[in-house]
Amino acid sequence: MPHTEEQNTTLLFRTINLASHNSLQLDEDHSQDPPLLIGEATGLLNEEQYEKVFLFLLCALHVSNITAIIGNSLNIAVFVKLGFSEPSNISLTALAVSDLTGVLLSFSADVIFMLDYEGSNLPFNAINVAFLTSCGLWAFLNRTVAWITAFISFERCLCILVPLKVKRLVTPKRTLLAMLIIGTLTICPYFFSCFRYKLVWIFSQDLNATILDVARVDDKYIILIQKIIFVICGVLQPVLAFLCVIVCTFFLVVHLRKVSTWRKSVTSATVQCGDNSGENAETSQSVTQNRLPSKEDRLVRMVVVIAVIFVVSFTPTCLMLLFAALVDEFSLFGVYKRMYMVCGLSTFLTQSLSGSVNILIYYTMASKFRSALRQLLRLDCEDQKK
């Protein structure tokens, strides 16, 4: 039975634990249309479980976002200080900028959800507006991060496959152009997907005020465009980037193992040669040099660590996207809305944690980055004073 306008507006939630009862309208003149939520089933989580899990994820995400904002801001400052003569600095800066932008969007959504949970009288439908704006753009930025990581991994593979030609193939200008192309192809479709929704003003009897809400536009051409964008940008893009990172990472790991085996064999041969000739001093120096990784090997190791962390953190996102593509009810407007939102916040958290640890990787594995960061934070000056 279709709902009246009064019944629909009473379904607008005041807190997160009432989010699954929300019902959207196209406008006030369409009050006789069926509600967009398919039934009032709550999916796999009851109200109490949903509230506890959601609150825990919100708190964890809040802390992680603050850490990621600080870490990525320092990353950008250090790479600017180092300059962009090296292509790797450009791609790593683009990765930090994408991570920082995504974390800021995640942080804004997190704050909105927290305020709504605490019962603040927000002048808009927190869940729907936040998911359309902050969360929607964040999802597309995730594709940007994925493809930048894939580019960094592929660039390291080229350094191994064609070491003599890589400097001509991967120049700073071409790397910058690649970053701009990746950003354009991954983010621009977001603005086309927004045509599926519109912002409307509706009256809330709970608040006794007019609030801003989100309504879906039931136009068959717009729906078709959104489905195409979802398949290409929501499923194919991230999954292909994910597979590309896995393949490149596997290749780099195999290369590192070969290099490690070769170094051990060289070290063993050098030791035997040194024992026979009695040149212990020269042997010791040669062994030390062979055990120390070169600059390129250290960079490969760092890229492998970044890629592995990306694979681990991006796996939940890929699984969620595939499940959303296979199950129609697993969406913001479906029966499994609560589970969808919990999974969405979980992916927010894993991506935020991934962006938080990059600064630790750079500091541990890149000597130039470590030196520049210590200068930026004036840690060397404090050490000298001590």
PDB file of N, CA, C and O in Angstrom, residues 85 124 136 162 179 191 193 209 212 222 267 310 319-320:
ATOM      1  N   SER A  85      62.387  15.921  -9.406  1.00  0.00           N
ATOM      2  CA  SER A  85      63.279  15.506 -10.488  1.00  0.00           C
ATOM      3  C   SER A  85      63.194  14.002 -10.731  1.00  0.00           C
ATOM      4  O   SER A  85      63.456  13.524 -11.835  1.00  0.00           O
ATOM      5  N   PHE A 124      19.677  18.382   7.599  1.00  0.00           N
ATOM      6  CA  PHE A 124      19.655  17.506   6.429  1.00  0.00           C
ATOM      7  C   PHE A 124      19.662  16.055   6.893  1.00  0.00           C
ATOM      8  O   PHE A 124      20.010  15.751   8.039  1.00  0.00           O
ATOM      9  N   GLY A 136      30.394   9.234  -1.664  1.00  0.00           N
ATOM     10  CA  GLY A 136      30.402   8.938  -3.091  1.00  0.00           C
ATOM     11  C   GLY A 136      31.704   9.349  -3.753  1.00  0.00           C
ATOM     12  O   GLY A 136      32.314   8.569  -4.503  1.00  0.00           O
ATOM     13  N   VAL A 162      63.539  -3.468 -18.327  1.00  0.00           N
ATOM     14  CA  VAL A 162      64.320  -2.663 -19.290  1.00  0.00           C
ATOM     15  C   VAL A 162      65.076  -1.574 -18.532  1.00  0.00           C
ATOM     16  O   VAL A 162      64.761  -0.384 -18.648  1.00  0.00           O
ATOM     17  N   MET A 179      49.580  10.738 -14.011  1.00  0.00           N
ATOM     18  CA  MET A 179      48.810  11.013 -12.796  1.00  0.00           C
ATOM     19  C   MET A 179      47.548  11.818 -13.119  1.00  0.00           C
ATOM     20  O   MET A 179      46.474  11.565 -12.560  1.00  0.00           O
ATOM     21  N   PHE A 191      30.718  12.608 -11.173  1.00  0.00           N
ATOM     22  CA  PHE A 191      29.779  13.698 -11.428  1.00  0.00           C
ATOM     23  C   PHE A 191      28.635  13.244 -12.337  1.00  0.00           C
ATOM     24  O   PHE A 191      27.513  13.732 -12.223  1.00  0.00           O
ATOM     25  N   SER A 193      27.482  10.124 -12.225  1.00  0.00           N
ATOM     26  CA  SER A 193      26.653   9.268 -11.377  1.00  0.00           C
ATOM     27  C   SER A 193      25.724  10.090 -10.488  1.00  0.00           C
ATOM     28  O   SER A 193      24.690   9.581 -10.041  1.00  0.00           O
ATOM     29  N   ALA A 209      10.635  21.020  11.012  1.00  0.00           N
ATOM     30  CA  ALA A 209      11.392  21.929  10.152  1.00  0.00           C
ATOM     31  C   ALA A 209      11.576  21.272   8.789  1.00  0.00           C
ATOM     32  O   ALA A 209      11.408  20.063   8.633  1.00  0.00           O
ATOM     33  N   LEU A 212      17.055  19.051   4.259  1.00  0.00           N
ATOM     34  CA  LEU A 212      17.558  18.655   2.953  1.00  0.00           C
ATOM     35  C   LEU A 212      17.695  17.133   2.900  1.00  0.00           C
ATOM     36  O   LEU A 212      18.210  16.517   3.824  1.00  0.00           O
ATOM     37  N   ILE A 222      18.831   7.798 -17.390  1.00  0.00           N
ATOM     38  CA  ILE A 222      19.769   8.110 -16.304  1.00  0.00           C
ATOM     39  C   ILE A 222      20.103   6.836 -15.522  1.00  0.00           C
ATOM     40  O   ILE A 222      21.251   6.607 -15.121  1.00  0.00           O
ATOM     41  N   THR A 267      78.464 -13.810  -2.104  1.00  0.00           N
ATOM     42  CA  THR A 267      79.090 -13.652  -0.797  1.00  0.00           C
ATOM     43  C   THR A 267      79.863 -14.907  -0.410  1.00  0.00           C
ATOM     44  O   THR A 267      80.993 -14.852   0.068  1.00  0.00           O
ATOM     45  N   PHE A 310      48.406  -2.255   0.285  1.00  0.00           N
ATOM     46  CA  PHE A 310      47.261  -1.866  -0.542  1.00  0.00           C
ATOM     47  C   PHE A 310      46.370  -3.071  -0.839  1.00  0.00           C
ATOM     48  O   PHE A 310      45.142  -2.983  -0.745  1.00  0.00           O
ATOM     49  N   LEU A 319      35.573  -6.988  -2.604  1.00  0.00           N
ATOM     50  CA  LEU A 319      34.540  -7.947  -2.250  1.00  0.00           C
ATOM     51  C   LEU A 319      33.177  -7.267  -2.098  1.00  0.00           C
ATOM     52  O   LEU A 319      32.151  -7.795  -2.540  1.00  0.00           O
ATOM     53  N   MET A 320      33.182  -6.081  -1.487  1.00  0.00           N
ATOM     54  CA  MET A 320      31.930  -5.347  -1.306  1.00  0.00           C
ATOM     55  C   MET A 320      31.353  -4.921  -2.651  1.00  0.00           C
ATOM     56  O   MET A 320      30.140  -5.012  -2.882  1.00  0.00           O
TER      57      MET A 320
END
